Each structure stands twice: as structure tokens, then as C-alpha cells.
Short mmCIF file of C-alpha atoms in Angstrom, two decimals:
data_model
loop_
_atom_site.label_atom_id
_atom_site.label_comp_id
_atom_site.label_asym_id
_atom_site.label_seq_id
_atom_site.Cartn_x
_atom_site.Cartn_y
_atom_site.Cartn_z
CA MET C 215 55.81 126.22 156.49
CA GLN C 216 59.45 127.29 156.83
CA LEU C 217 60.55 124.65 154.31
CA LEU C 218 57.98 125.94 151.81
CA CYS C 219 59.32 129.48 152.25
CA ILE C 220 62.93 128.33 151.68
CA SER C 221 61.89 126.38 148.59
CA HIS C 222 60.06 129.44 147.25
CA LEU C 223 63.15 131.62 147.78
CA MET C 224 65.37 129.06 146.05
CA ASN C 225 62.99 128.95 143.09
CA ASN C 226 63.06 132.75 142.81
CA LEU C 227 66.86 132.70 142.98
CA LEU C 228 67.05 130.13 140.16
CA ILE C 229 64.71 132.25 138.02
CA LEU C 230 66.89 135.30 138.71
CA ILE C 231 70.07 133.41 137.73
CA ASP C 232 68.39 132.10 134.56
CA THR C 233 67.26 135.62 133.63
CA SER C 234 70.75 137.01 134.28
CA ILE C 235 72.33 134.36 132.05
CA ARG C 236 69.86 135.12 129.26
CA PHE C 237 70.54 138.84 129.66
CA PHE C 238 74.31 138.36 129.45
CA ASP C 239 73.83 136.04 126.47
CA LEU C 240 71.93 138.84 124.74
CA ILE C 241 74.59 141.43 125.62
CA ALA C 242 77.43 139.13 124.53
CA SER C 243 75.71 138.34 121.24
CA PHE C 244 75.08 142.03 120.64
CA ILE C 245 78.70 142.97 121.36
CA LEU C 246 80.04 140.14 119.19
CA LEU C 247 77.76 141.14 116.32
CA VAL C 248 78.06 144.92 116.44
CA MET C 249 81.67 145.51 117.41
CA LYS C 250 84.22 144.90 114.68
CA ASP C 251 87.14 145.43 117.03
CA PRO C 252 89.61 142.50 116.75
CA PHE C 253 89.93 142.35 120.54
CA ALA C 254 86.16 141.99 120.95
CA THR C 255 85.78 139.31 118.28
CA LYS C 256 88.47 137.17 119.93
CA LYS C 257 86.58 137.10 123.21
CA SER C 258 84.35 134.09 123.60
CA LYS C 259 80.84 134.16 125.04
CA SER C 260 81.99 132.32 128.16
CA GLU C 261 84.42 135.14 128.93
CA PHE C 262 81.52 137.60 128.72
CA TYR C 263 79.52 135.41 131.13
CA ILE C 264 82.38 135.22 133.60
CA SER C 265 83.11 138.96 133.52
CA GLY C 266 79.39 139.71 133.84
CA LEU C 267 78.95 137.39 136.81
CA ILE C 268 82.02 138.86 138.49
CA LEU C 269 80.50 142.33 138.04
CA ILE C 270 77.25 141.17 139.67
CA TRP C 271 78.98 139.41 142.59
CA SER C 272 81.36 142.29 143.25
CA GLY C 273 78.37 144.57 143.60
#
């Protein structure tokens, strides 16, 4: 019973991480498309992911 509960929590966590990555992908794509600032266009999507994840982890 306890193992099933842990597995359920892990599954929910993976879904949350997947949703967060999709959300940051959407935000990064939007920023890269809309902003014409040279600084913003030089930033890669992975940098947006990393900065977004740091924001989440730092609270």
C-alpha cells in the first residue's frame, strides 16, 4: 500500500515536471518570437529553461 502511494506521488511529480517544461518552452518561444531585442534573440531556449527552473527551485 505504501509503495503504491509513493509510486503515485512520483507519477504526479513527473507530470508536474513535464507540464513545467512545456510551459517554459511556450514562454521561451513566445519571448524569442515577440521580442526583437538583440540580447533576447541571442539567448537560447536552454538558457530560458535553466533560468526558469532556478526560479522555481529558489521559491
